[in-house]
């Protein structure tokens, strides 16, 4: 028996984070330990094409993506449980997984899995998304699993409530406690930034940073301060135009304007969040504790915005989706009982 075969024998779960543009497959061992990670471009909107004469159905395309990504894992042990979260459970995905209403819990998500039979092996189980009903309903798919992973990695005494921030194209802010998810908010901050930069007059005067990945911290902070300053009542739509006027008057160089715009948008997002969840709490209610989970540079920007709005220093969590999938798989009975739990101290830094 070679080393790779021995490693495959330690696999307990194949966990899939399957989104719109990409597919991440995790081979998990005991205690949600990541034994191997594979990343493919097979998001639900870009599946591998069918070879000549092959089945062209959507179901076959999803199966091809799965086989291309981790078919050898499944072939090595056809009994491996297979669990996925994300847009693979949307109406455009492999199989639509119904939304659960908030508030919800780990057990409710585990009991609500959608089962997809596969002709060549174990069924695929898909985690349901979440729907927050109301006059302005809100939805998420995939983030609920990441939040459950974050909660599982918190120390036992940190019951919450937490305000878990998942910054990105559609930033999510999730109110959660150890028992589950109570509610959430969505801000299209990242997508609006890309649209304004790429498709409006604001982008015409912007220039790339002098070095790849370089950021103008002062310009970003200036944007944050404007978003919460004395004329904040004018609102985001008025403030956005100052990106152009500060450039035209020579106050902001072309290379700083994108960072200033980023500060404006993130600043307005966090200011709105502070109105709904005051940093000091309300009516004797303890304040929620902020926690960020996402790309490190973006989390650093959000941490600065939170501090400027009076929030406590946020904890930073590592990517937690595989841990969340492990938690759901265990609660659903997909794993053999008695598997070790992930360490609560791992993957977190204050």
C-alpha positions as a Python dict, from the first residue, in 0.01 Angstrom:
ca = {
    (1, 'X'): (0, 0, 0),
    (2, 'X'): (152, 336, -101),
    (3, 'X'): (137, 656, 104),
    (4, 'X'): (-138, 815, -107),
    (5, 'X'): (-361, 511, -61),
    (6, 'X'): (-299, 524, 315),
    (7, 'X'): (-392, 891, 317),
    (8, 'X'): (-714, 824, 126),
    (9, 'X'): (-809, 562, 384),
    (10, 'X'): (-821, 839, 645),
    (11, 'X'): (-1090, 1028, 456),
    (12, 'X'): (-1416, 1066, 646),
    (13, 'X'): (-1607, 1319, 435),
    (14, 'X'): (-1589, 1479, 90),
    (15, 'X'): (-1707, 1836, 149),
    (16, 'X'): (-1790, 2070, -139),
    (17, 'X'): (-1814, 2449, -138),
    (18, 'X'): (-1986, 2488, -475),
    (19, 'X'): (-2057, 2844, -583),
    (20, 'X'): (-2143, 3041, -894),
    (21, 'X'): (-1790, 3068, -1033),
    (22, 'X'): (-1586, 2793, -869),
    (23, 'X'): (-1587, 2461, -686),
    (24, 'X'): (-1372, 2384, -383),
    (25, 'X'): (-1350, 2021, -274),
    (26, 'X'): (-1216, 1927, 69),
    (27, 'X'): (-1107, 1577, 167),
    (28, 'X'): (-1167, 1577, 542),
    (29, 'X'): (-1028, 1343, 804),
    (30, 'X'): (-1117, 1301, 1169),
    (31, 'X'): (-1214, 1620, 1348),
    (32, 'X'): (-1269, 1811, 1021),
    (33, 'X'): (-896, 1810, 947),
    (34, 'X'): (-838, 1915, 585),
    (35, 'X'): (-629, 1638, 425),
    (36, 'X'): (-648, 1783, 77),
    (37, 'X'): (-806, 2080, -101),
    (38, 'X'): (-878, 2107, -472),
    (39, 'X'): (-1001, 2417, -653),
    (40, 'X'): (-1166, 2402, -995),
    (41, 'X'): (-1337, 2665, -1215),
    (42, 'X'): (-1654, 2455, -1234),
    (43, 'X'): (-1902, 2694, -1075),
    (44, 'X'): (-2267, 2633, -1152),
    (45, 'X'): (-2255, 2883, -1439),
    (46, 'X'): (-1944, 2728, -1597),
    (47, 'X'): (-1958, 2348, -1602),
    (48, 'X'): (-1732, 2125, -1814),
    (49, 'X'): (-1864, 2069, -2168),
    (50, 'X'): (-1991, 1729, -2277),
    (51, 'X'): (-1759, 1520, -2497),
    (52, 'X'): (-1894, 1422, -2839),
    (53, 'X'): (-2182, 1180, -2802),
    (54, 'X'): (-2203, 1217, -2423),
    (55, 'X'): (-2508, 1306, -2215),
    (56, 'X'): (-2570, 1683, -2241),
    (57, 'X'): (-2820, 1711, -1955),
    (58, 'X'): (-2748, 1953, -1666),
    (59, 'X'): (-2730, 1657, -1427),
    (60, 'X'): (-2458, 1496, -1637),
    (61, 'X'): (-2263, 1824, -1648),
    (62, 'X'): (-2265, 1850, -1270),
    (63, 'X'): (-2153, 1488, -1242),
    (64, 'X'): (-1865, 1556, -1484),
    (65, 'X'): (-1755, 1854, -1272),
    (66, 'X'): (-1765, 1637, -961),
    (67, 'X'): (-1567, 1356, -1124),
    (68, 'X'): (-1307, 1597, -1264),
    (69, 'X'): (-1258, 1752, -922),
    (70, 'X'): (-1254, 1454, -688),
    (71, 'X'): (-1353, 1140, -880),
    (72, 'X'): (-1042, 955, -759),
    (73, 'X'): (-1139, 1016, -396),
    (74, 'X'): (-1484, 872, -455),
    (75, 'X'): (-1348, 576, -652),
    (76, 'X'): (-1106, 489, -371),
    (77, 'X'): (-1397, 456, -127),
    (78, 'X'): (-1745, 450, -289),
    (79, 'X'): (-1903, 465, 59),
    (80, 'X'): (-1764, 812, 139),
    (81, 'X'): (-2037, 1061, 238),
    (82, 'X'): (-2067, 1360, 5),
    (83, 'X'): (-2198, 1696, 129),
    (84, 'X'): (-2218, 2031, -54),
    (85, 'X'): (-2322, 2386, 24),
    (86, 'X'): (-2364, 2699, -185),
    (87, 'X'): (-2526, 2782, -517),
    (88, 'X'): (-2526, 2416, -620),
    (89, 'X'): (-2853, 2410, -424),
    (90, 'X'): (-3007, 2706, -608),
    (91, 'X'): (-3271, 2689, -882),
    (92, 'X'): (-2983, 2698, -1133),
    (93, 'X'): (-2786, 2430, -946),
    (94, 'X'): (-2777, 2052, -951),
    (95, 'X'): (-3092, 2029, -740),
    (96, 'X'): (-3282, 2308, -568),
    (97, 'X'): (-3253, 2283, -191),
    (98, 'X'): (-3539, 2464, -21),
    (99, 'X'): (-3477, 2766, 198),
    (100, 'X'): (-3520, 2737, 574),
    (101, 'X'): (-3659, 3038, 758),
    (102, 'X'): (-3456, 3220, 1020),
    (103, 'X'): (-3404, 3181, 1306),
    (104, 'X'): (-3260, 2835, 1254),
    (105, 'X'): (-3015, 2590, 1407),
    (106, 'X'): (-2751, 2336, 1317),
    (107, 'X'): (-3000, 2053, 1371),
    (108, 'X'): (-3260, 2216, 1146),
    (109, 'X'): (-3005, 2255, 865),
    (110, 'X'): (-2893, 1894, 910),
    (111, 'X'): (-3251, 1768, 897),
    (112, 'X'): (-3326, 1978, 587),
    (113, 'X'): (-3062, 1834, 355),
    (114, 'X'): (-3167, 1770, -6),
    (115, 'X'): (-3060, 1428, -136),
    (116, 'X'): (-2945, 1387, -497),
    (117, 'X'): (-2914, 1029, -617),
    (118, 'X'): (-2610, 961, -833),
    (119, 'X'): (-2587, 665, -1071),
    (120, 'X'): (-2226, 587, -986),
    (121, 'X'): (-2196, 611, -608),
    (122, 'X'): (-2308, 769, -284),
    (123, 'X'): (-2581, 1033, -307),
    (124, 'X'): (-2492, 1399, -284),
    (125, 'X'): (-2648, 1585, 8),
    (126, 'X'): (-2701, 1962, -30),
    (127, 'X'): (-2732, 2208, 260),
    (128, 'X'): (-3042, 2430, 243),
    (129, 'X'): (-3010, 2807, 211),
    (130, 'X'): (-3167, 3052, 453),
    (131, 'X'): (-3458, 3288, 396),
    (132, 'X'): (-3527, 3577, 630),
    (133, 'X'): (-3894, 3660, 567),
    (134, 'X'): (-4040, 4007, 600),
    (135, 'X'): (-4132, 4314, 401),
    (136, 'X'): (-3780, 4310, 255),
    (137, 'X'): (-3684, 3940, 252),
    (138, 'X'): (-3321, 3833, 255),
    (139, 'X'): (-3150, 3512, 143),
    (140, 'X'): (-2816, 3336, 165),
    (141, 'X'): (-2663, 3016, 31),
    (142, 'X'): (-2329, 2890, 156),
    (143, 'X'): (-2266, 3159, 416),
    (144, 'X'): (-2483, 2975, 670),
    (145, 'X'): (-2238, 2684, 658),
    (146, 'X'): (-1939, 2912, 704),
    (147, 'X'): (-2102, 3079, 1006),
    (148, 'X'): (-2170, 2740, 1166),
    (149, 'X'): (-1803, 2658, 1115),
    (150, 'X'): (-1700, 2984, 1281),
    (151, 'X'): (-1926, 2913, 1578),
    (152, 'X'): (-1783, 2562, 1614),
    (153, 'X'): (-1431, 2703, 1630),
    (154, 'X'): (-1511, 2954, 1906),
    (155, 'X'): (-1403, 2876, 2258),
    (156, 'X'): (-1674, 2705, 2465),
    (157, 'X'): (-1728, 3009, 2687),
    (158, 'X'): (-1790, 3241, 2389),
    (159, 'X'): (-2162, 3179, 2348),
    (160, 'X'): (-2224, 3514, 2180),
    (161, 'X'): (-2428, 3682, 2054),
    (162, 'X'): (-2192, 3736, 1762),
    (163, 'X'): (-2216, 3969, 1465),
    (164, 'X'): (-2031, 3762, 1206),
    (165, 'X'): (-1915, 3962, 906),
    (166, 'X'): (-1843, 3788, 576),
    (167, 'X'): (-1715, 4069, 352),
    (168, 'X'): (-1716, 4031, -24),
    (169, 'X'): (-1920, 4109, -334),
    (170, 'X'): (-2237, 4066, -128),
    (171, 'X'): (-2127, 4120, 231),
    (172, 'X'): (-2326, 3930, 491),
    (173, 'X'): (-2362, 4025, 857),
    (174, 'X'): (-2505, 3736, 1055),
    (175, 'X'): (-2641, 3758, 1410),
    (176, 'X'): (-2555, 3421, 1563),
    (177, 'X'): (-2514, 3242, 1893),
    (178, 'X'): (-2382, 2899, 1975),
    (179, 'X'): (-2733, 2761, 1922),
    (180, 'X'): (-2764, 2884, 1564),
    (181, 'X'): (-2842, 3175, 1336),
    (182, 'X'): (-3097, 3440, 1435),
    (183, 'X'): (-3095, 3675, 1136),
    (184, 'X'): (-2872, 3853, 885),
    (185, 'X'): (-2819, 4156, 662),
    (186, 'X'): (-2679, 4181, 308),
    (187, 'X'): (-2484, 4473, 157),
    (188, 'X'): (-2387, 4465, -211),
    (189, 'X'): (-2075, 4667, -132),
    (190, 'X'): (-1818, 4475, -334),
    (191, 'X'): (-2032, 4445, -645),
    (192, 'X'): (-2129, 4814, -633),
    (193, 'X'): (-1760, 4909, -599),
    (194, 'X'): (-1673, 4703, -908),
    (195, 'X'): (-1964, 4851, -1106),
    (196, 'X'): (-1880, 5211, -1012),
    (197, 'X'): (-1513, 5163, -1091),
    (198, 'X'): (-1564, 4979, -1416),
    (199, 'X'): (-1882, 5128, -1562),
    (200, 'X'): (-1920, 5491, -1448),
    (201, 'X'): (-1735, 5817, -1499),
    (202, 'X'): (-1563, 5768, -1162),
    (203, 'X'): (-1336, 5508, -1314),
    (204, 'X'): (-1219, 5742, -1591),
    (205, 'X'): (-991, 5937, -1359),
    (206, 'X'): (-865, 5638, -1158),
    (207, 'X'): (-523, 5483, -1207),
    (208, 'X'): (-380, 5155, -1086),
    (209, 'X'): (-163, 5157, -774),
    (210, 'X'): (211, 5202, -826),
    (211, 'X'): (274, 4844, -713),
    (212, 'X'): (40, 4544, -752),
    (213, 'X'): (-173, 4507, -442),
    (214, 'X'): (-58, 4838, -293),
    (215, 'X'): (-320, 5034, -100),
    (216, 'X'): (-349, 5399, -7),
    (217, 'X'): (-440, 5371, 360),
    (218, 'X'): (-486, 5746, 406),
    (219, 'X'): (-732, 5767, 115),
    (220, 'X'): (-927, 5470, 249),
    (221, 'X'): (-950, 5625, 598),
    (222, 'X'): (-1058, 5956, 444),
    (223, 'X'): (-1348, 5773, 278),
    (224, 'X'): (-1445, 5612, 610),
    (225, 'X'): (-1442, 5949, 783),
    (226, 'X'): (-1657, 6115, 518),
    (227, 'X'): (-1911, 5832, 546),
    (228, 'X'): (-1956, 5905, 917),
    (229, 'X'): (-1880, 6278, 919),
    (230, 'X'): (-2091, 6585, 983),
    (231, 'X'): (-2255, 6574, 639),
    (232, 'X'): (-2325, 6200, 651),
    (233, 'X'): (-2694, 6285, 620),
    (234, 'X'): (-2639, 6367, 254),
    (235, 'X'): (-2609, 5993, 200),
    (236, 'X'): (-2403, 5757, -9),
    (237, 'X'): (-2522, 5878, -350),
    (238, 'X'): (-2397, 6229, -278),
    (239, 'X'): (-2069, 6113, -127),
    (240, 'X'): (-1986, 5888, -421),
    (241, 'X'): (-1951, 6188, -653),
    (242, 'X'): (-1680, 6335, -429),
    (243, 'X'): (-1450, 6063, -563),
    (244, 'X'): (-1449, 6256, -891),
    (245, 'X'): (-1443, 6609, -751),
    (246, 'X'): (-1155, 6541, -512),
    (247, 'X'): (-965, 6412, -812),
    (248, 'X'): (-1053, 6706, -1035),
    (249, 'X'): (-939, 6955, -770),
    (250, 'X'): (-609, 6777, -714),
    (251, 'X'): (-684, 6662, -358),
    (252, 'X'): (-678, 6292, -445),
    (253, 'X'): (-425, 6156, -695),
    (254, 'X'): (-559, 5911, -952),
    (255, 'X'): (-391, 5619, -776),
    (256, 'X'): (-575, 5697, -448),
    (257, 'X'): (-929, 5738, -577),
    (258, 'X'): (-1023, 5367, -577),
    (259, 'X'): (-919, 5332, -213),
    (260, 'X'): (-1116, 5645, -122),
    (261, 'X'): (-1425, 5502, -295),
    (262, 'X'): (-1374, 5175, -109),
    (263, 'X'): (-1364, 5367, 219),
    (264, 'X'): (-1687, 5549, 133),
    (265, 'X'): (-1876, 5231, 53),
    (266, 'X'): (-1746, 5026, 345),
    (267, 'X'): (-1791, 5325, 577),
    (268, 'X'): (-2158, 5362, 483),
    (269, 'X'): (-2208, 4986, 524),
    (270, 'X'): (-2068, 4985, 878),
    (271, 'X'): (-2248, 5308, 972),
    (272, 'X'): (-2579, 5146, 871),
    (273, 'X'): (-2487, 4836, 1068),
    (274, 'X'): (-2414, 5047, 1376),
    (275, 'X'): (-2761, 5202, 1359),
    (276, 'X'): (-2922, 4857, 1367),
    (277, 'X'): (-2675, 4703, 1614),
    (278, 'X'): (-2539, 4987, 1831),
    (279, 'X'): (-2182, 4909, 1943),
    (280, 'X'): (-2275, 4973, 2306),
    (281, 'X'): (-2597, 4769, 2301),
    (282, 'X'): (-2948, 4900, 2361),
    (283, 'X'): (-3198, 4891, 2646),
    (284, 'X'): (-2971, 4694, 2877),
    (285, 'X'): (-2903, 4436, 2607),
    (286, 'X'): (-2539, 4334, 2579),
    (287, 'X'): (-2370, 4447, 2257),
    (288, 'X'): (-2305, 4190, 1988),
    (289, 'X'): (-1941, 4094, 1945),
    (290, 'X'): (-1803, 4153, 1594),
    (291, 'X'): (-1618, 3873, 1419),
    (292, 'X'): (-1482, 3877, 1063),
    (293, 'X'): (-1425, 3583, 832),
    (294, 'X'): (-1287, 3627, 482),
    (295, 'X'): (-992, 3744, 273),
    (296, 'X'): (-727, 3891, 510),
    (297, 'X'): (-674, 4230, 343),
    (298, 'X'): (-1047, 4290, 315),
    (299, 'X'): (-1101, 4186, 678),
    (300, 'X'): (-832, 4433, 782),
    (301, 'X'): (-1021, 4714, 608),
    (302, 'X'): (-1348, 4613, 772),
    (303, 'X'): (-1180, 4588, 1112),
    (304, 'X'): (-1065, 4949, 1077),
    (305, 'X'): (-1414, 5061, 976),
    (306, 'X'): (-1566, 4880, 1275),
    (307, 'X'): (-1325, 5045, 1518),
    (308, 'X'): (-1399, 5391, 1378),
    (309, 'X'): (-1771, 5329, 1438),
    (310, 'X'): (-1707, 5236, 1802),
    (311, 'X'): (-1726, 4858, 1779),
    (312, 'X'): (-1491, 4642, 1983),
    (313, 'X'): (-1183, 4504, 1811),
    (314, 'X'): (-1319, 4219, 1596),
    (315, 'X'): (-1183, 3868, 1616),
    (316, 'X'): (-1064, 3729, 1282),
    (317, 'X'): (-1160, 3376, 1183),
    (318, 'X'): (-998, 3161, 918),
    (319, 'X'): (-1202, 3017, 633),
    (320, 'X'): (-1451, 2794, 816),
    (321, 'X'): (-1667, 2630, 546),
    (322, 'X'): (-1513, 2280, 580),
    (323, 'X'): (-1568, 2289, 956),
    (324, 'X'): (-1930, 2393, 902),
    (325, 'X'): (-1985, 2110, 653),
    (326, 'X'): (-1834, 1864, 902),
    (327, 'X'): (-2070, 1989, 1175),
    (328, 'X'): (-2373, 1949, 949),
    (329, 'X'): (-2263, 1604, 830),
    (330, 'X'): (-2222, 1486, 1187),
    (331, 'X'): (-2558, 1629, 1297),
    (332, 'X'): (-2723, 1460, 995),
    (333, 'X'): (-2576, 1121, 1083),
    (334, 'X'): (-2363, 1101, 769),
    (335, 'X'): (-2048, 1028, 971),
    (336, 'X'): (-1965, 733, 1191),
    (337, 'X'): (-2038, 840, 1553),
    (338, 'X'): (-1751, 927, 1781),
    (339, 'X'): (-1532, 1127, 1545),
    (340, 'X'): (-1312, 1383, 1724),
    (341, 'X'): (-1429, 1742, 1717),
    (342, 'X'): (-1224, 2031, 1575),
    (343, 'X'): (-1019, 2229, 1825),
    (344, 'X'): (-1195, 2550, 1924),
    (345, 'X'): (-867, 2739, 1948),
    (346, 'X'): (-751, 2649, 1598),
    (347, 'X'): (-805, 2881, 1303),
    (348, 'X'): (-886, 3188, 1513),
    (349, 'X'): (-679, 3485, 1613),
    (350, 'X'): (-796, 3783, 1814),
}
